[in-house]
Coordinates of C-alpha atoms in Angstrom, one line a residue:
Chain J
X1 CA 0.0 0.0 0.0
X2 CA 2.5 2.2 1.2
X3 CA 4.9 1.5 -1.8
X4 CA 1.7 2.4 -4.0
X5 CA 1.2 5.1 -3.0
X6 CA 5.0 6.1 -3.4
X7 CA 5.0 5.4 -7.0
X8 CA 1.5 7.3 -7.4
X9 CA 3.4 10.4 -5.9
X10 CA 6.4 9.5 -8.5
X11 CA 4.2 9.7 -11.6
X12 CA 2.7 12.8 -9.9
X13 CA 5.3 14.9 -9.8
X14 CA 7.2 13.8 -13.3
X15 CA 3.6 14.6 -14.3
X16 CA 3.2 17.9 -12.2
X17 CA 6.8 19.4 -12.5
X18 CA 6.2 20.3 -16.6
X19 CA 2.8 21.8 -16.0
X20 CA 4.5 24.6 -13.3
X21 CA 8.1 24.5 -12.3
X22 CA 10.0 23.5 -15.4
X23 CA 7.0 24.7 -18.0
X24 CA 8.6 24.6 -21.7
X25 CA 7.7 28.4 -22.6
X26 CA 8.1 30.3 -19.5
X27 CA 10.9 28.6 -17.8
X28 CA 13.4 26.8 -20.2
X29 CA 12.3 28.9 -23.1
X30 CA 11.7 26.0 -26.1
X31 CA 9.5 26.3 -28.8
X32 CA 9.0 30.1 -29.2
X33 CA 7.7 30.0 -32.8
X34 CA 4.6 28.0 -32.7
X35 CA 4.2 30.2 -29.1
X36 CA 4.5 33.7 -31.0
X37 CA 2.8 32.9 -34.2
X38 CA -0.4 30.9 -33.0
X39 CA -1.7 33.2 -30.4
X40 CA -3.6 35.2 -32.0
X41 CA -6.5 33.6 -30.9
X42 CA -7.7 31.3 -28.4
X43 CA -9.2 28.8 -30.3
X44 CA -6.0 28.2 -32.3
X45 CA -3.8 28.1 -29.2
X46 CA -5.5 25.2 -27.6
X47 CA -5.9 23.5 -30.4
X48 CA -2.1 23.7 -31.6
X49 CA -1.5 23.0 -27.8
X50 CA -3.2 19.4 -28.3
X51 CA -2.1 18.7 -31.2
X52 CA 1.3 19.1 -30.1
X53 CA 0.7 17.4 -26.5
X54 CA -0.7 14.3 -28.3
X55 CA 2.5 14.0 -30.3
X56 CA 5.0 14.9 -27.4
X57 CA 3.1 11.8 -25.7
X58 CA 3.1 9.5 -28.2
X59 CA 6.8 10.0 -29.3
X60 CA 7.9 9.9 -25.7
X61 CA 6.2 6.3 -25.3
X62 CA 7.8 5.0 -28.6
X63 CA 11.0 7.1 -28.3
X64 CA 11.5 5.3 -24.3
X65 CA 10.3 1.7 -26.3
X66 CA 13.2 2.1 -28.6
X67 CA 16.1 3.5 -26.5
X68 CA 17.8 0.1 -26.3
X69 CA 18.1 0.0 -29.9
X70 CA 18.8 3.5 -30.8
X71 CA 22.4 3.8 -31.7
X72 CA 23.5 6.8 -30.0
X73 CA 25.4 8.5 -33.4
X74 CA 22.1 8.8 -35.0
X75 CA 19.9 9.4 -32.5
X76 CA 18.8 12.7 -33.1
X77 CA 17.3 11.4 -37.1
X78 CA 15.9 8.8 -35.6
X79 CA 13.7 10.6 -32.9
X80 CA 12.7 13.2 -36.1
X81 CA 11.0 10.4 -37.6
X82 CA 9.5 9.0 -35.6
X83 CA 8.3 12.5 -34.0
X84 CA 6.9 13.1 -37.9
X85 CA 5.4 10.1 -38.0
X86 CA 2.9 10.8 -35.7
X87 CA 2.6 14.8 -36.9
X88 CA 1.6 13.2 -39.9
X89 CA -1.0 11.0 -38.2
X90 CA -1.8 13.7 -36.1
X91 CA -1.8 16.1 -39.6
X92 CA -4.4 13.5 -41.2
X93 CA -6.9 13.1 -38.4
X94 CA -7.4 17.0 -38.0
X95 CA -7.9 17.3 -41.8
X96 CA -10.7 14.9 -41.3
X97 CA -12.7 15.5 -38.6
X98 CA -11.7 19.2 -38.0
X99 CA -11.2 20.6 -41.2
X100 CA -11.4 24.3 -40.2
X101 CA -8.7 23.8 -37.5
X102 CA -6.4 22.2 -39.9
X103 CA -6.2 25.0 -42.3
X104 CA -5.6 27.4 -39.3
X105 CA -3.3 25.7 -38.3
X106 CA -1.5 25.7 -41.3
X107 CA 2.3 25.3 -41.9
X108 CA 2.5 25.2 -38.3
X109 CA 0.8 22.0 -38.1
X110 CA 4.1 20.1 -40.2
X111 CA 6.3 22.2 -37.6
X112 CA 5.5 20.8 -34.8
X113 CA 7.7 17.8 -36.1
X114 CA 10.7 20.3 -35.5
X115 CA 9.5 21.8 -32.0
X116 CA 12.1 21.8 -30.0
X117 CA 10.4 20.9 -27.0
X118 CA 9.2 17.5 -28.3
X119 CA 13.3 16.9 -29.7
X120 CA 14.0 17.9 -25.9
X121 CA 12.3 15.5 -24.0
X122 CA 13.2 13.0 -26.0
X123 CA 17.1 13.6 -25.8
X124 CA 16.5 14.3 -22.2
X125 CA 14.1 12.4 -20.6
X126 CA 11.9 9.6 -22.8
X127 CA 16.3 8.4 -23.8
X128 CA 17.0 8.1 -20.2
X129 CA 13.4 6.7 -18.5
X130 CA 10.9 3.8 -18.7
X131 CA 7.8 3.9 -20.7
X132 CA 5.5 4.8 -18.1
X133 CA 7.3 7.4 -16.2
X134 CA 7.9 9.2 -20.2
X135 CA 4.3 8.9 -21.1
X136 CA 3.6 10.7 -18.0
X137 CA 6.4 13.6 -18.7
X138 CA 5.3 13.9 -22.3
X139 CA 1.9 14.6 -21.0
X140 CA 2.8 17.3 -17.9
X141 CA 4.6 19.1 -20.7
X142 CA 2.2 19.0 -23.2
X143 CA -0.2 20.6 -20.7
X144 CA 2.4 22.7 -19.7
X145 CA 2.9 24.1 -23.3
X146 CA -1.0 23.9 -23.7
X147 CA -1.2 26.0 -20.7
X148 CA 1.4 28.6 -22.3
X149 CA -0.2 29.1 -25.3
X150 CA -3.5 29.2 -24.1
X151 CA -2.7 31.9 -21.5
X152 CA -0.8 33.6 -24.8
X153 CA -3.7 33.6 -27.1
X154 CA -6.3 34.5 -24.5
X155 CA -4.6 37.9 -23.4
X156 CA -3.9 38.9 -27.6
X157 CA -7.0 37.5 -28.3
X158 CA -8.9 39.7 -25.6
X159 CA -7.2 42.5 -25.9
X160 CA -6.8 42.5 -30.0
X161 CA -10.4 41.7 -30.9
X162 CA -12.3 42.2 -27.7
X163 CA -13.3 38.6 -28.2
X164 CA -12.7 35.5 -26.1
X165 CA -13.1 32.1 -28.1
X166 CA -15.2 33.7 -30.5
X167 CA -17.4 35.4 -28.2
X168 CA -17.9 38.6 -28.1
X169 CA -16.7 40.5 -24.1
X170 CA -18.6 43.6 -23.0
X171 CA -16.1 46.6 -24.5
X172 CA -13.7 47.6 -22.0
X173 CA -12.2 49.6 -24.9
X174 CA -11.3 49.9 -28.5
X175 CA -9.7 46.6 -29.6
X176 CA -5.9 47.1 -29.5
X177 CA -5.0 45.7 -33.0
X178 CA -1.4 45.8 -32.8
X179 CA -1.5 42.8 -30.3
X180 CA -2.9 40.3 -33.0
X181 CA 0.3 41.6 -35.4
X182 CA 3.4 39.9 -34.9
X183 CA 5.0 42.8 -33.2
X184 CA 2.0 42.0 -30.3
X185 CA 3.1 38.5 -29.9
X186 CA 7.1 39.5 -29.3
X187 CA 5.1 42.1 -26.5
X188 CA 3.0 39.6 -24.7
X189 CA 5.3 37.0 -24.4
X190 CA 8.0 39.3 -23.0
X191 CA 5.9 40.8 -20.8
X192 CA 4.5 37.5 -19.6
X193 CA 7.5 35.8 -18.9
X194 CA 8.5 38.9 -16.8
X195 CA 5.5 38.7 -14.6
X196 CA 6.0 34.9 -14.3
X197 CA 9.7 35.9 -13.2
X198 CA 8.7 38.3 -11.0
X199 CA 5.9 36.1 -9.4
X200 CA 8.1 33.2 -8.7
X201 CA 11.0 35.4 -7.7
X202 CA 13.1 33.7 -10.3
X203 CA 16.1 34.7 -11.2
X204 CA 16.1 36.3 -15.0
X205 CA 18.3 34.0 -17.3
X206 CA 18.9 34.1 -21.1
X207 CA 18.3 31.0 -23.2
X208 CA 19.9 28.2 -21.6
X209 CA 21.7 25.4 -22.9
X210 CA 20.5 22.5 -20.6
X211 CA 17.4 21.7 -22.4
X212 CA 18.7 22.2 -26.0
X213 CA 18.2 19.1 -27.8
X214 CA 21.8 19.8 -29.3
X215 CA 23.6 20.1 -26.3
X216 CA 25.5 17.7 -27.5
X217 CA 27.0 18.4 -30.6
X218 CA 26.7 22.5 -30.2
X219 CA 29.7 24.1 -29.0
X220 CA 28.6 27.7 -28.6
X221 CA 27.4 27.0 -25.2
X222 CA 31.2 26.6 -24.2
X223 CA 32.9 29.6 -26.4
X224 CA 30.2 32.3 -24.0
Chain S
X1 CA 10.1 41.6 -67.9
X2 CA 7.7 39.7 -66.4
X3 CA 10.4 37.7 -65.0
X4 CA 12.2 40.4 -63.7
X5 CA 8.8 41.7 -61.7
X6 CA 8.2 38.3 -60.4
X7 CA 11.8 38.5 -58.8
X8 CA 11.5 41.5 -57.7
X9 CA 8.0 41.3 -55.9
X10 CA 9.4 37.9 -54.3
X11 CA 12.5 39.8 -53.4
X12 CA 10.5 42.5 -51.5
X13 CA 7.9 40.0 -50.1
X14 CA 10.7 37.8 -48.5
X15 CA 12.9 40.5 -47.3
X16 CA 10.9 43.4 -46.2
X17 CA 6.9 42.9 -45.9
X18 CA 6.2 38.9 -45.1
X19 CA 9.7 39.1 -43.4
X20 CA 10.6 35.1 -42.0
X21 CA 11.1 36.0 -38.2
X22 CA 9.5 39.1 -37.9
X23 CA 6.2 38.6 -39.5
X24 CA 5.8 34.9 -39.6
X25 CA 7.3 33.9 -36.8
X26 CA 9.9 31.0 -38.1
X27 CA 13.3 30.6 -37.2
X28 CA 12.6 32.7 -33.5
X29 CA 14.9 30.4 -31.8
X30 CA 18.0 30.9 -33.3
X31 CA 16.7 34.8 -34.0
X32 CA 16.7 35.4 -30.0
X33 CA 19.7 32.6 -29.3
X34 CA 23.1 33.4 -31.6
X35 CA 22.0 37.3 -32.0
X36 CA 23.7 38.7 -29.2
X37 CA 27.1 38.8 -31.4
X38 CA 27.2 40.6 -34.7
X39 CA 29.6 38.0 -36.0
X40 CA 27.7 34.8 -34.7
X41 CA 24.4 36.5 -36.5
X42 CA 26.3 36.4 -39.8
X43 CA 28.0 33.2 -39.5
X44 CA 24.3 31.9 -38.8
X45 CA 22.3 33.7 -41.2
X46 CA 25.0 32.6 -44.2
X47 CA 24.4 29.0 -43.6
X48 CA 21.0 29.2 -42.9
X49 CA 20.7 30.7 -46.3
X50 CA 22.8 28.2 -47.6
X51 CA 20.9 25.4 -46.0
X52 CA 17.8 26.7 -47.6
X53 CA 18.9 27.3 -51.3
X54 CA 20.0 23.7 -51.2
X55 CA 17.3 21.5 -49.4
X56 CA 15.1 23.5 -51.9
X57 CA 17.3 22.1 -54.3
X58 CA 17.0 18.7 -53.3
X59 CA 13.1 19.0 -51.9
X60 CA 11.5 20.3 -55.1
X61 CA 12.3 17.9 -57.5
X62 CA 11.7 15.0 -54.7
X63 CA 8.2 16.5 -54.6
X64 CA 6.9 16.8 -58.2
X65 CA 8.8 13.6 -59.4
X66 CA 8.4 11.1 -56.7
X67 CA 5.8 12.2 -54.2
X68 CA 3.5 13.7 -56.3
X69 CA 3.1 11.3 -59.1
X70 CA 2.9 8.2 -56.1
X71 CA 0.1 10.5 -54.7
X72 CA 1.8 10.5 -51.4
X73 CA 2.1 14.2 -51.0
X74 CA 1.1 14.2 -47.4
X75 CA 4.1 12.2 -46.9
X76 CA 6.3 15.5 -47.3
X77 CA 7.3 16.6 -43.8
X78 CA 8.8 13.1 -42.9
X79 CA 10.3 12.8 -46.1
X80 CA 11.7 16.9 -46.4
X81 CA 13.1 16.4 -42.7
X82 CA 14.6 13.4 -43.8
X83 CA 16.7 14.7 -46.5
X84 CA 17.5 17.5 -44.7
X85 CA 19.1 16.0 -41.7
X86 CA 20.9 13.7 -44.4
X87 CA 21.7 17.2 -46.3
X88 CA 23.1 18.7 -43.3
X89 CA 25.4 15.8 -42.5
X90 CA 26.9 15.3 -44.9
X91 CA 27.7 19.1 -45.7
X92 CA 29.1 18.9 -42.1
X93 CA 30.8 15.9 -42.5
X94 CA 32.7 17.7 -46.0
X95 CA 33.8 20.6 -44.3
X96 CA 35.2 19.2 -41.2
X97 CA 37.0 17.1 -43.7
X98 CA 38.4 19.5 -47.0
X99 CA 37.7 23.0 -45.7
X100 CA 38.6 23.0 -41.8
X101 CA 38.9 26.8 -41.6
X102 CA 35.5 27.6 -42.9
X103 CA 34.0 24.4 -40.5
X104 CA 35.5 26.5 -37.3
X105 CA 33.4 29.8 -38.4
X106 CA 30.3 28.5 -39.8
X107 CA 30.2 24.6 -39.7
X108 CA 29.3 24.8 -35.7
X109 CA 25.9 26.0 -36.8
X110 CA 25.3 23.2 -38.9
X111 CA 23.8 20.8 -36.6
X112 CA 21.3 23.4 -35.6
X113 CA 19.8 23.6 -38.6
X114 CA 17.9 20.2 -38.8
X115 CA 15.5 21.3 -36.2
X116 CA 15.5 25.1 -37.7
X117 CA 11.8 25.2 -38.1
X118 CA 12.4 28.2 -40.9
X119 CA 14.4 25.7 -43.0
X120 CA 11.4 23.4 -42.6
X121 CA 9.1 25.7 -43.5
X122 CA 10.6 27.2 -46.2
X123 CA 10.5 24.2 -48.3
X124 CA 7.4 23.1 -47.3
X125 CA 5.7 26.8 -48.7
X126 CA 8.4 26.6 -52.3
X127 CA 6.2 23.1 -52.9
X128 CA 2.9 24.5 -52.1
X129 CA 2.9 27.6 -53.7
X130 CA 2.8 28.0 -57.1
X131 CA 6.3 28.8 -57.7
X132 CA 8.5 27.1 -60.6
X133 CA 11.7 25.6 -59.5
X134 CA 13.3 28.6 -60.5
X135 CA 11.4 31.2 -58.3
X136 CA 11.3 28.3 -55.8
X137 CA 15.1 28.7 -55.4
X138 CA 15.1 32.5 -55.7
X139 CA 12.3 32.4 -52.7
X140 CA 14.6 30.0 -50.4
X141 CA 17.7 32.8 -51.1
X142 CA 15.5 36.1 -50.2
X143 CA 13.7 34.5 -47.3
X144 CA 17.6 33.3 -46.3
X145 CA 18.8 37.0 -47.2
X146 CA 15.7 38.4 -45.3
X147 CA 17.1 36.5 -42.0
X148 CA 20.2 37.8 -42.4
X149 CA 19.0 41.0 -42.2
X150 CA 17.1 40.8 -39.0
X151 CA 19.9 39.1 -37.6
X152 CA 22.3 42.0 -38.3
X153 CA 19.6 44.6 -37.4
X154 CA 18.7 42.8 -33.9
X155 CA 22.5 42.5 -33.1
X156 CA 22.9 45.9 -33.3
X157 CA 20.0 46.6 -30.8
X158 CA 21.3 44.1 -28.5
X159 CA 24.7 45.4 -28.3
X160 CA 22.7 48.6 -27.5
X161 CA 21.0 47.5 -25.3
X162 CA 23.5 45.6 -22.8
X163 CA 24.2 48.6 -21.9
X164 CA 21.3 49.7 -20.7
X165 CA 20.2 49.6 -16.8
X166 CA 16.8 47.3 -17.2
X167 CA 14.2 46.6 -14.2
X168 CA 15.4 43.1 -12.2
X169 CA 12.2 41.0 -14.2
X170 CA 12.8 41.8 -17.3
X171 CA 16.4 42.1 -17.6
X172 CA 17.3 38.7 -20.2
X173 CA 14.8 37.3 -22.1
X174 CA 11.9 39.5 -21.6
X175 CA 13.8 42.7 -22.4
X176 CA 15.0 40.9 -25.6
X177 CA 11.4 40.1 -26.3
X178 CA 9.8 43.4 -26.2
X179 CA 12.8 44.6 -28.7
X180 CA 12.4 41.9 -31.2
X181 CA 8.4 43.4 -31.0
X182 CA 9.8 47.1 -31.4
X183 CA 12.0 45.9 -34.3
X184 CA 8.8 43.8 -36.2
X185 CA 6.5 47.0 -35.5
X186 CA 9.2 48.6 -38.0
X187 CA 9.3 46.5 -40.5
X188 CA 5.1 46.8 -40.3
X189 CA 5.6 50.0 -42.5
X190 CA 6.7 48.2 -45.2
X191 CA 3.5 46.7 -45.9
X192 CA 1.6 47.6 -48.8
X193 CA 5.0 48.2 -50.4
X194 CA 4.4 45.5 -53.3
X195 CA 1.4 46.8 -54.2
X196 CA 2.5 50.7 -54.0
X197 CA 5.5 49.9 -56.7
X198 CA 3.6 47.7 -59.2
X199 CA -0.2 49.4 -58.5
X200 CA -2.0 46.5 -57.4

């Protein structure tokens, strides 16, 4: 019972820690495109958030599978495929049963095969753990990223259009339409990230090379 | 002539008004990572231009002889990522070997291109536009040229800016963040710039 209940609390927190504490946007700073470009609105947000948590699950599951047979030289090829794979599958589904979704989505649908959290937690967990323990991570940082853009698209989305998932808000004031531009996304996320620094009195950092999932064949960490 | 204005509106388009980082959003990573030195912008935004010219190369043709007449065109991302990596690889794998000097500069960026979601999407948009192979490579070189650019421009306002005395939560990334916004908010005044030169 006792050792139960340990393992529950195990899976927890592998499952807890990428939702908060390590989240891949505000705290180790990985896949900023599909975070800047997709925010414009709510509805997009979540959905690329799923999308992109499905995938990040999956791949963890197979990627942890196949980590015995892997050979390390080629490691980082193997994990795209497999990681395109299943944005393919993924890709084919939404075209199907959410057509309107999938052409929102757009080019940014293919690109979540090169999101560099997905190629992150593979390199540095899913490589390193057991099946169930990766399945878990994969899913606390999929909501975690989900989470990110979500909180992303609803503040541009509100204060851009004036609208929440569609719906119109009671005018606070005129909608601010330089936060659905680009320049807006660059603003929001800067000024997001601050607040979450200054909330969880973290210290402010730059882009970090622990996380990168080419830590190991990227030098330029070591010439700084 | 009508060549020459195709060129030229792609030219504009991928350098000034649908602008790769700035208004599209691809390639932020590396845009916000290697930009804090002037030279470490160039050395990246050669070879990612150099990367993109030549997976173009490769991708096109794969796509209109091979995926397209199989009917298999959904299969592109695995396949474009594919040859890519392979691409990459093996240019790295030359240089470390023939041209050392030129590996130590620009070779180190290499291996971060095969996750460079601009490279990605770059060839993805040459097979799904309309373009010819021709215009296809021209558009992989300006949208190359067009990262450079911002690469240069946002090293500048960096090396600016580190000397600037920033409130505690936003010194680092945030601070970087709001520029990169100040930076795409000038490059919104070039839009409409296509249609102002050729009238619509």
């Amino acid at each position: 019972m006792r050792k139960g209940l340990k393992t529950i609390n195990k899976y927890f927190s592998i499952f807890s820690k990428g939702v908060i504490k390590e989240n891949p946007v505000f705290f180790t700073l990985l896949g900023m495109c599909p975070t800047l470009a997709l925010t414009s609105s709510a509805e997009n947000s979540v959905g690329l958030g799923i999308a992109t948590m499905f995938v990040l699950t999956c791949s963890n599951i197979v990627i942890s599978l196949l980590k015995n047979l892997i050979p390390s030289q080629v490691r980082l090829p193997c994990y795209i495929v497999i990681i395109s794979g299943f944005v393919t599958f993924v890709g084919l589904m939404l075209k199907a049963f959410l057509p309107d979704l999938y052409d929102q989505l757009g080019i940014f649908l293919s690109l979540i095969a090169v999101n560099c959290v997905i190629l992150s937690r593979a390199e540095v967990f899913a490589s390193k753990n057991g099946v169930l323990a990766s399945a878990f991570d994969g899913l606390g940082m999929g909501l975690g990223f989900t989470l990110a853009l979500f909180i992303m698209g609803t503040i541009r989305e509100i204060l851009g259009t004036g609208t929440w998932f569609n719906i119109a808000l009671p005018e606070l004031s005129e909608p601010m339409t330089i936060f659905i531009y680009p320049a807006g996304g660059f603003f929001t996320l800067g000024f997001v990230i601050a607040a979450v620094n200054k909330f969880m009195k973290r210290r402010p950092h730059n882009i970090s090379c622990d996380n990168c999932p080419h830590k190991g064949m990227c030098r330029r960490g070591e010439e700084e | 002539m009508d060549l020459a204005r195709n060129l030229i509106i792609i030219l504009i388009t991928c350098v000034l008004t649908e602008n790769l980082v700035l208004s599209q959003f691809l390639g932020v990573c590396p845009f916000l990572g290697v930009s804090k030195k002037t030279s470490s912008s160039l050395g990246m935004g050669l070879m990612i231009t150099f990367v993109m010219v030549c997976a173009t190369m490769l991708t096109y043709p794969i796509y209109n002889f091979i995926l397209m007449p199989l009917n298999i065109e959904f299969m592109n991302t695995i396949s474009f990522i594919l040859i890519i990596a392979l691409f990459v690889q093996l240019t790295e794998m030359i240089l470390k070997k023939h041209l050392p000097p030129l590996y130590k500069s620009l070779g180190i960026y290499l291996p971060l291109m095969v996750t460079n979601c601009a490279i990605l999407a770059v060839t993805i948009l040459n097979v799904s536009g309309d373009f010819n192979f021709g215009e296809a490579l021209f558009n992989a070189f300006c949208s190359g040229i067009g990262f450079l650019l911002v690469m240069l421009i946002f090293s500048g306002v960096r090396a600016r800016m580190e000397r600037c005395d920033v409130p505690v939560s936003l010194r680092g990334m945030p601070i970087t963040l709001i520029a990169a916004g100040i930076v795409s908010i000038s490059f919104l005044g070039f839009g409409g710039i296509v249609e102002g030169i050729f009238g619509g």
